[in-house]
Short mmCIF file of C-alpha atoms in Angstrom, two decimals:
data_model
loop_
_atom_site.label_atom_id
_atom_site.label_comp_id
_atom_site.label_asym_id
_atom_site.label_seq_id
_atom_site.Cartn_x
_atom_site.Cartn_y
_atom_site.Cartn_z
CA MET R 1 -2.66 -6.78 15.78
CA LYS R 2 -0.07 -9.28 16.94
CA ASP R 3 1.11 -8.91 20.53
CA PHE R 4 3.99 -6.50 20.87
CA THR R 5 6.50 -7.90 23.37
CA VAL R 6 9.53 -6.39 25.05
CA LEU R 7 11.66 -8.55 22.76
CA ASP R 8 9.99 -6.91 19.76
CA LEU R 9 11.01 -3.55 21.21
CA LEU R 10 14.64 -4.71 21.39
CA ASP R 11 14.38 -6.19 17.87
CA LEU R 12 13.01 -2.93 16.56
CA ASP R 13 16.18 -1.30 17.74
CA LEU R 14 18.20 -3.57 15.46
CA LYS R 15 16.07 -2.70 12.45
CA GLU R 16 15.98 1.02 13.14
CA LYS R 17 19.76 1.00 13.66
CA GLY R 18 19.84 1.71 17.38
CA VAL R 19 17.49 4.64 17.64
CA LEU R 20 16.67 3.66 21.22
CA GLY R 21 20.06 2.19 22.15
CA LEU R 22 18.49 -0.51 24.30
CA THR R 23 20.25 -3.52 25.85
CA CYS R 24 18.87 -6.08 28.24
CA ILE R 25 20.67 -6.25 31.60
CA GLY R 26 18.46 -8.66 33.51
CA GLY R 27 15.32 -10.76 33.59
CA ARG R 28 15.71 -12.22 30.11
CA PRO R 29 12.90 -14.80 30.51
CA GLY R 30 10.56 -11.84 30.96
CA LEU R 31 11.32 -10.49 27.46
CA SER R 32 8.16 -12.25 26.28
CA ARG R 33 6.05 -9.83 28.36
CA VAL R 34 3.52 -7.97 26.25
CA ILE R 35 3.46 -4.18 25.99
CA THR R 36 -0.18 -3.18 25.68
CA THR R 37 -0.10 0.59 25.77
CA SER R 38 1.92 3.42 24.28
CA LYS R 39 2.02 5.15 27.65
CA VAL R 40 5.32 5.56 29.51
CA ASN R 41 5.42 6.05 33.29
CA ARG R 42 8.08 7.73 35.46
CA PRO R 43 7.76 5.75 38.70
CA GLY R 44 8.91 8.49 41.09
CA LEU R 45 5.66 8.56 43.08
CA THR R 46 5.47 4.78 43.07
CA LEU R 47 8.94 4.43 44.60
CA SER R 48 7.96 6.84 47.35
CA GLY R 49 5.10 4.49 48.23
CA PHE R 50 2.13 6.11 46.50
CA PHE R 51 0.38 3.36 44.53
CA GLU R 52 -2.98 4.96 43.70
CA GLU R 53 -3.54 5.13 39.93
CA PHE R 54 -0.19 3.43 39.39
CA SER R 55 -0.03 2.85 35.67
CA HIS R 56 1.51 -0.62 35.88
CA ASN R 57 0.63 -1.51 32.27
CA SER R 58 3.08 1.03 30.92
CA ILE R 59 6.82 0.89 30.47
CA GLN R 60 8.53 2.26 33.60
CA LEU R 61 11.24 4.77 32.77
CA PHE R 62 13.96 5.51 35.33
CA GLY R 63 15.66 8.84 34.69
CA LYS R 64 18.30 10.49 36.86
CA GLY R 65 15.80 11.55 39.53
CA GLU R 66 14.22 8.10 39.92
CA GLN R 67 17.66 6.50 40.00
CA ALA R 68 18.87 8.86 42.73
CA TYR R 69 15.79 8.09 44.81
CA LEU R 70 16.35 4.38 44.22
CA ARG R 71 19.92 4.71 45.53
CA LYS R 72 18.59 6.48 48.61
CA LEU R 73 16.15 3.62 49.25
CA GLU R 74 18.89 1.07 48.77
CA ASN R 75 21.28 2.89 51.09
CA SER R 76 18.71 2.78 53.83
CA ASN R 77 17.91 -0.86 53.02
CA THR R 78 14.21 -0.27 52.37
CA TYR R 79 13.00 -2.58 49.64
CA GLU R 80 9.27 -2.79 50.49
CA THR R 81 8.08 -0.29 47.88
CA ILE R 82 10.31 -1.85 45.24
CA GLU R 83 8.93 -5.27 46.04
CA ARG R 84 5.40 -3.91 46.05
CA MET R 85 6.02 -2.22 42.69
CA PHE R 86 7.13 -5.51 41.15
CA SER R 87 4.06 -7.28 42.50
CA PHE R 88 2.31 -5.53 39.59
CA PRO R 89 2.76 -7.06 36.10
CA ILE R 90 5.06 -4.34 34.76
CA PRO R 91 6.07 -4.97 31.12
CA THR R 92 9.61 -3.65 31.55
CA CYS R 93 11.79 -1.14 33.41
CA ILE R 94 14.21 0.99 31.39
CA PHE R 95 17.21 2.75 32.94
CA CYS R 96 18.57 5.84 31.20
CA GLU R 97 22.09 7.30 31.01
CA ASN R 98 23.66 3.84 30.79
CA SER R 99 23.36 3.26 34.51
CA SER R 100 22.33 -0.05 36.06
CA PRO R 101 20.36 -0.64 39.24
CA SER R 102 21.76 -2.65 42.16
CA GLU R 103 22.04 -6.45 42.12
CA LYS R 104 19.25 -6.63 44.69
CA PHE R 105 16.89 -4.57 42.49
CA ILE R 106 17.58 -6.78 39.47
CA HIS R 107 17.04 -9.83 41.65
CA ILE R 108 13.60 -8.60 42.79
CA ALA R 109 12.69 -7.78 39.20
CA GLU R 110 13.86 -11.16 37.92
CA SER R 111 11.93 -13.10 40.53
CA SER R 112 8.77 -11.25 39.46
CA GLY R 113 9.55 -11.96 35.80
CA CYS R 114 10.10 -8.36 34.75
CA PRO R 115 12.94 -7.67 32.28
CA ILE R 116 15.30 -4.74 32.92
CA LEU R 117 16.68 -2.74 30.00
CA LYS R 118 19.08 0.14 29.82
CA THR R 119 19.85 2.80 27.27
CA SER R 120 22.77 5.12 26.75
CA LEU R 121 20.45 8.05 26.08
CA GLY R 122 19.27 10.64 28.58
CA SER R 123 15.70 10.34 29.79
CA GLY R 124 14.38 13.36 27.88
CA GLU R 125 15.73 12.34 24.51
CA PHE R 126 14.91 8.70 25.12
CA ALA R 127 11.30 9.40 26.13
CA LEU R 128 10.84 11.42 22.94
CA ARG R 129 12.13 8.62 20.74
CA LEU R 130 10.23 5.96 22.68
CA TYR R 131 6.95 7.87 22.32
CA GLN R 132 7.49 8.18 18.59
CA THR R 133 8.26 4.49 18.26
CA LEU R 134 5.32 3.34 20.39
CA ASP R 135 2.96 5.75 18.64
CA ASP R 136 3.92 4.10 15.35
CA ILE R 137 3.22 0.65 16.75
CA PHE R 138 -0.02 1.35 18.56
CA SER R 139 -1.57 3.67 15.98
CA PRO R 140 -4.80 2.33 14.43
CA LYS R 141 -4.12 0.45 11.20
CA GLN R 142 -6.11 -0.76 8.26
CA THR R 143 -5.21 -2.64 5.10
CA ILE R 144 -6.83 -1.39 1.93
CA HIS R 145 -7.02 -2.85 -1.54
CA GLY R 146 -5.55 -0.20 -3.77
CA VAL R 147 -2.39 1.40 -5.12
CA LEU R 148 -0.49 4.14 -3.34
CA VAL R 149 1.54 6.47 -5.56
CA GLU R 150 3.28 9.78 -5.06
CA VAL R 151 2.47 12.29 -7.79
CA PHE R 152 4.20 15.68 -7.69
CA GLY R 153 4.79 15.12 -3.99
CA VAL R 154 1.14 14.31 -3.24
CA GLY R 155 0.31 10.87 -1.84
CA ILE R 156 -2.59 9.44 -3.84
CA LEU R 157 -4.44 6.26 -2.94
CA ILE R 158 -6.07 4.76 -6.03
CA THR R 159 -8.85 2.29 -5.32
CA GLY R 160 -11.50 0.53 -7.36
CA ASP R 161 -12.75 -2.92 -8.26
CA SER R 162 -10.44 -5.62 -9.58
CA GLY R 163 -9.65 -5.11 -13.25
CA VAL R 164 -10.68 -1.46 -13.40
CA GLY R 165 -7.10 -0.48 -14.19
CA LYS R 166 -5.47 0.63 -10.94
CA SER R 167 -2.13 -1.02 -11.62
CA GLU R 168 -2.05 0.11 -15.26
CA THR R 169 -2.74 3.67 -14.14
CA ALA R 170 0.05 3.45 -11.57
CA LEU R 171 2.42 2.04 -14.19
CA GLU R 172 1.75 4.94 -16.51
CA LEU R 173 2.34 7.35 -13.59
CA ILE R 174 5.66 5.66 -12.80
CA GLU R 175 6.59 5.98 -16.46
CA ARG R 176 5.94 9.70 -16.05
CA SER R 177 8.55 9.90 -13.25
CA HIS R 178 6.20 9.54 -10.31
CA ARG R 179 6.75 7.03 -7.50
CA LEU R 180 5.17 3.81 -6.35
CA ILE R 181 4.78 3.12 -2.64
CA SER R 182 2.70 -0.04 -2.78
CA ASP R 183 0.61 -1.93 -5.28
CA ASP R 184 -2.48 -3.90 -4.38
CA THR R 185 -2.35 -3.91 -0.58
CA VAL R 186 -1.68 -0.68 1.23
CA LYS R 187 -1.26 -0.61 4.99
CA LEU R 188 -2.57 2.65 6.37
CA SER R 189 -1.80 3.88 9.84
CA CYS R 190 -3.28 6.91 11.49
CA VAL R 191 -0.57 9.13 12.96
CA ASN R 192 -1.55 11.32 15.94
CA GLY R 193 -5.16 10.88 14.86
CA THR R 194 -4.60 13.61 12.30
CA PHE R 195 -3.13 12.12 9.16
CA LEU R 196 -2.72 8.83 7.36
CA VAL R 197 0.56 7.26 6.33
CA GLY R 198 0.56 4.39 3.85
CA THR R 199 3.20 1.70 3.31
CA GLY R 200 3.41 -1.69 1.69
CA GLU R 201 2.20 -4.61 3.77
CA ASN R 202 5.49 -6.46 3.48
CA GLU R 203 8.92 -5.08 2.65
CA PHE R 204 9.94 -8.24 0.77
CA LEU R 205 7.05 -7.91 -1.62
CA ALA R 206 6.81 -4.14 -1.85
CA HIS R 207 7.38 -2.45 -5.20
CA HIS R 208 6.21 -5.43 -7.18
CA MET R 209 3.21 -5.11 -9.43
CA GLU R 210 0.96 -7.53 -11.16
CA ILE R 211 0.04 -6.38 -14.64
CA ARG R 212 -2.46 -8.49 -16.56
CA GLY R 213 -0.75 -10.03 -19.55
CA LEU R 214 2.74 -9.39 -18.13
CA GLY R 215 2.66 -11.13 -14.81
CA ILE R 216 4.59 -9.85 -11.82
CA ILE R 217 7.18 -7.14 -12.41
CA ASN R 218 9.73 -5.59 -10.07
CA VAL R 219 9.31 -1.83 -10.35
CA ALA R 220 12.54 -1.02 -8.48
CA ASN R 221 14.61 -3.10 -10.92
CA LEU R 222 12.82 -1.98 -14.05
CA PHE R 223 12.54 1.74 -13.39
CA GLY R 224 15.28 2.26 -10.82
CA VAL R 225 15.21 3.66 -7.31
CA ARG R 226 13.74 6.94 -8.47
CA ALA R 227 10.45 5.11 -9.07
CA ILE R 228 9.91 3.86 -5.52
CA ARG R 229 9.30 5.14 -2.03
CA ASP R 230 8.79 3.35 1.29
CA LYS R 231 6.01 5.37 2.85
CA LYS R 232 3.98 8.43 2.12
CA ARG R 233 1.24 10.45 3.70
CA VAL R 234 -2.10 9.92 1.93
CA GLN R 235 -3.52 13.24 0.79
CA LEU R 236 -5.99 12.24 -1.89
CA PHE R 237 -8.30 9.29 -2.35
CA VAL R 238 -9.10 8.43 -5.96
CA GLN R 239 -11.83 5.95 -6.74
CA LEU R 240 -11.79 4.52 -10.24
CA GLU R 241 -15.07 3.09 -11.43
CA GLU R 242 -16.54 1.76 -14.62
CA TRP R 243 -18.32 4.54 -16.49
CA ASP R 244 -21.96 4.48 -15.47
CA SER R 245 -24.04 6.67 -17.75
CA ASN R 246 -26.82 6.85 -15.16
CA LYS R 247 -24.55 8.26 -12.47
CA SER R 248 -23.79 11.95 -12.28
CA TYR R 249 -20.12 12.75 -11.80
CA ASP R 250 -18.58 15.85 -10.32
CA ARG R 251 -18.38 18.48 -13.03
CA VAL R 252 -17.26 21.64 -11.24
CA GLY R 253 -14.90 20.47 -8.49
CA GLY R 254 -17.00 19.72 -5.42
CA ASP R 255 -15.85 18.72 -1.99
CA LEU R 256 -16.26 14.97 -1.75
CA SER R 257 -14.34 13.31 1.04
CA THR R 258 -13.97 9.90 2.56
CA ASP R 259 -13.30 8.83 6.12
CA ILE R 260 -10.53 6.34 6.86
CA LEU R 261 -9.59 5.55 10.48
CA GLY R 262 -11.28 8.76 11.53
CA VAL R 263 -9.28 10.95 9.15
CA SER R 264 -11.11 12.82 6.43
CA ILE R 265 -9.39 12.60 3.04
CA PRO R 266 -10.50 14.50 -0.09
CA LYS R 267 -11.98 12.07 -2.56
CA LEU R 268 -12.36 11.99 -6.33
CA GLU R 269 -14.56 9.62 -8.28
CA ILE R 270 -13.11 9.10 -11.72
CA PRO R 271 -15.15 7.19 -14.27
CA VAL R 272 -13.08 4.94 -16.49
CA LYS R 273 -13.88 4.27 -20.12
CA PRO R 274 -11.71 3.42 -23.10
CA GLY R 275 -9.96 6.49 -24.43
CA ARG R 276 -9.92 8.39 -21.13
CA ASN R 277 -6.40 9.10 -20.00
CA ILE R 278 -6.61 8.45 -16.27
CA PRO R 279 -2.93 9.17 -15.40
CA ILE R 280 -3.22 12.70 -16.79
CA ILE R 281 -6.40 13.27 -14.80
CA ILE R 282 -4.63 12.07 -11.65
CA GLU R 283 -1.61 14.28 -12.33
CA THR R 284 -3.91 17.26 -12.71
CA ALA R 285 -5.75 16.29 -9.52
CA ALA R 286 -2.42 16.21 -7.67
CA MET R 287 -1.54 19.70 -8.87
CA ASN R 288 -5.01 20.85 -7.89
CA VAL R 289 -4.49 19.48 -4.36
CA ARG R 290 -1.28 21.48 -4.07
CA LEU R 291 -2.98 24.61 -5.38
CA LYS R 292 -5.79 24.19 -2.84
CA LYS R 293 -3.16 23.91 -0.11
CA LEU R 294 -1.84 27.29 -1.20
CA GLY R 295 -5.34 28.64 -0.72
CA TYR R 296 -6.42 28.58 -4.35
CA SER R 297 -9.39 26.50 -5.39
CA SER R 298 -9.87 26.35 -9.17
CA GLY R 299 -13.57 25.54 -8.87
CA ASN R 300 -14.32 28.34 -6.39
CA GLU R 301 -12.17 30.85 -8.26
CA PHE R 302 -14.01 30.08 -11.49
CA ASN R 303 -17.35 30.48 -9.78
CA GLN R 304 -16.28 33.80 -8.26
CA ASN R 305 -15.32 35.01 -11.71
CA VAL R 306 -18.68 33.94 -13.09
CA LEU R 307 -20.47 35.77 -10.27
CA LYS R 308 -18.40 38.90 -10.86
CA TRP R 309 -19.09 38.79 -14.55
CA LEU R 310 -22.84 38.29 -14.05
CA GLU R 311 -22.84 41.20 -11.62
CA SER R 312 -21.08 43.51 -14.05
CA GLU R 313 -23.42 42.38 -16.81
CA SER R 314 -26.48 43.23 -14.75
CA ALA R 315 -24.92 46.58 -13.77
CA ARG R 316 -24.43 47.28 -17.47
CA ASP R 317 -28.03 46.39 -18.21
CA LEU R 318 -29.11 48.82 -15.53
CA TYR R 319 -26.88 51.52 -16.97
CA TYR R 320 -28.24 51.08 -20.46
CA ASN R 321 -31.76 51.01 -19.10
CA ASN R 322 -32.32 47.36 -19.88
CA GLU R 323 -31.67 47.95 -23.55
CA ASP R 324 -29.16 45.79 -25.24
CA THR R 325 -27.10 48.27 -27.22
CA PHE R 326 -24.81 45.72 -28.80
CA MET E 1 -22.20 -14.48 3.13
CA ILE E 2 -20.11 -17.63 3.56
CA GLU E 3 -17.10 -17.88 5.86
CA LYS E 4 -14.86 -20.91 5.90
CA ILE E 5 -11.55 -21.78 7.50
CA VAL E 6 -9.08 -23.49 5.18
CA THR E 7 -5.59 -24.74 5.93
CA VAL E 8 -2.55 -24.57 3.69
CA LYS E 9 -1.66 -28.22 3.26
CA HIS E 10 1.38 -28.15 1.00
CA ARG E 11 4.87 -27.39 2.21
CA ALA E 12 5.76 -24.58 -0.15
CA GLY E 13 2.93 -22.40 1.15
CA ILE E 14 1.01 -20.02 -1.07
CA HIS E 15 3.54 -18.70 -3.58
CA ALA E 16 2.94 -17.24 -7.01
CA ARG E 17 1.49 -20.31 -8.72
CA PRO E 18 -1.12 -21.26 -6.07
CA ALA E 19 -2.02 -17.56 -5.74
CA ALA E 20 -2.61 -17.35 -9.48
CA LEU E 21 -4.74 -20.48 -9.29
CA ILE E 22 -6.88 -19.02 -6.50
CA VAL E 23 -7.38 -15.79 -8.46
CA LYS E 24 -8.19 -17.70 -11.64
CA THR E 25 -10.78 -19.77 -9.79
CA ALA E 26 -12.26 -16.79 -7.94
CA ASN E 27 -12.60 -14.79 -11.15
CA GLN E 28 -14.94 -17.43 -12.57
CA PHE E 29 -17.50 -16.26 -10.03
CA ALA E 30 -19.20 -12.92 -9.56
CA SER E 31 -19.12 -13.03 -5.75
CA ASP E 32 -16.85 -10.74 -3.76
CA PHE E 33 -14.02 -12.74 -2.30
CA PHE E 34 -11.81 -11.87 0.66
CA ILE E 35 -9.17 -13.82 2.53
CA GLU E 36 -8.38 -13.09 6.16
CA LYS E 37 -5.29 -13.99 8.12
CA ASP E 38 -4.85 -12.63 11.65
CA THR E 39 -5.78 -8.98 11.24
CA MET E 40 -5.10 -8.81 7.51
CA ARG E 41 -7.98 -8.83 5.08
CA ILE E 42 -7.17 -8.81 1.39
CA ASN E 43 -9.05 -9.04 -1.86
CA GLY E 44 -8.94 -12.65 -3.00
CA LYS E 45 -9.10 -11.66 -6.64
CA SER E 46 -5.66 -10.08 -6.59
CA ILE E 47 -2.48 -12.13 -6.91
CA MET E 48 -0.23 -9.68 -5.07
CA GLY E 49 -2.74 -9.48 -2.24
CA ILE E 50 -2.78 -13.23 -1.74
CA ILE E 51 1.01 -13.48 -1.86
CA THR E 52 1.29 -10.64 0.65
CA LEU E 53 -0.63 -12.76 3.16
CA GLY E 54 2.51 -14.83 3.55
CA ALA E 55 0.49 -18.00 4.06
CA SER E 56 3.05 -20.70 4.82
CA TYR E 57 2.61 -24.41 5.51
CA LYS E 58 -0.17 -25.19 8.02
CA THR E 59 -1.47 -21.61 8.14
CA ASP E 60 -5.18 -21.23 8.74
CA LEU E 61 -6.94 -18.79 6.44
CA LYS E 62 -10.51 -17.59 6.54
CA ILE E 63 -12.18 -17.26 3.18
CA VAL E 64 -15.15 -14.93 2.96
CA LEU E 65 -17.48 -14.92 -0.01
CA GLU E 66 -20.46 -12.75 -0.69
CA GLY E 67 -22.69 -12.74 -3.75
CA ASP E 68 -25.17 -14.74 -5.77
CA ASP E 69 -22.86 -17.65 -6.51
CA GLU E 70 -21.10 -17.66 -3.14
CA GLN E 71 -21.75 -21.33 -2.42
CA GLU E 72 -20.26 -22.57 -5.71
CA ALA E 73 -17.31 -20.20 -5.33
CA ALA E 74 -16.62 -21.30 -1.74
CA ASP E 75 -16.72 -24.96 -2.76
CA ALA E 76 -14.39 -24.40 -5.72
CA ILE E 77 -11.85 -22.51 -3.62
CA GLU E 78 -12.00 -24.95 -0.73
CA GLN E 79 -11.39 -27.73 -3.25
CA LEU E 80 -8.14 -26.02 -4.30
CA PHE E 81 -6.86 -26.14 -0.73
CA VAL E 82 -7.99 -29.75 -0.27
CA ASN E 83 -6.22 -30.78 -3.49
CA ARG E 84 -3.06 -28.95 -2.40
CA PHE E 85 -3.18 -26.83 -5.54
CA GLU E 86 -2.44 -29.87 -7.67
CA GLU E 87 1.11 -29.99 -6.38
#
């Protein structure tokens, strides 16, 4: 991952249309400082002079309480703890509720090279948004060769070797009113360690596809906005492979799964051979995923029915004294 | 497995035509082919993947080949970069 600097945090605010409401009020040269952790610290204890376990790598957030304490320190002209705090390489200090610290505070920060930001939001709301933003940035990521589509609301990652027909399958799915998130390279990030969200690697190139014989096509222009989506949670992993007559494929609906970034995703292996309609199989798989979510598993249900039937058959045999009367 | 660092030597960077040329060359060989840039690793046999790298002028790329004909493939691909994709 590229270093994430304080300037990137400010830039992010421009892209996300001011979600964090940040502006820089001092220490501009320090904007190149790198943020290395998604943790956020409230430096109340630090200001009072307690420096054990001081989490100086994290962003320091000054809410109303910290600001009031700071004013108290400044009124009594005690700057030692503030100076000591800035002797640590703090990435940045953020002041909430649109309030700014004193000139002296900014001066100490600037001489240590630490940028000072402020936001119009209250500390509670701001911390919530900041955590969400940082979580997005610091979540584990992986780029995968495949196509991510949304079928009936289910995010499906189609993978397989080059030329097996991933893009063609996706094209047929788009034609059937499903949506494309990304073709060819899919950037997956693990959110909260519990689920995967996939996007295109690059927003300029997203929603383009390369179809052999056609070249590169723009899906958004050809099929309209209904055919595209920016990001989607990955709920099913589909592996397309050349039909191998020696390999045994799932015939009753087993429970294959694959592990990506520590998240287990249900997996299907679909053999490809001329005449097999892969998009229809994937559509059905998507519906099956939704059914399973509702607590209904076609494979299990079928097996239960078979068991019930066998049981009733054997009960009948018992009743008729093992004689087949039909 | 062969790993090599190559540099983009022509000003336009790797756009559609050079990408297509890389894929065309790579597809002549059976070896698996990946290109790495920073933390990105993409399949070198896919045009969109290569374009997504955003390899501009003077970018260093790492090419990774694995398979029976890896040496020939690595040489052929390196040659493309050396010849500036015939531009």
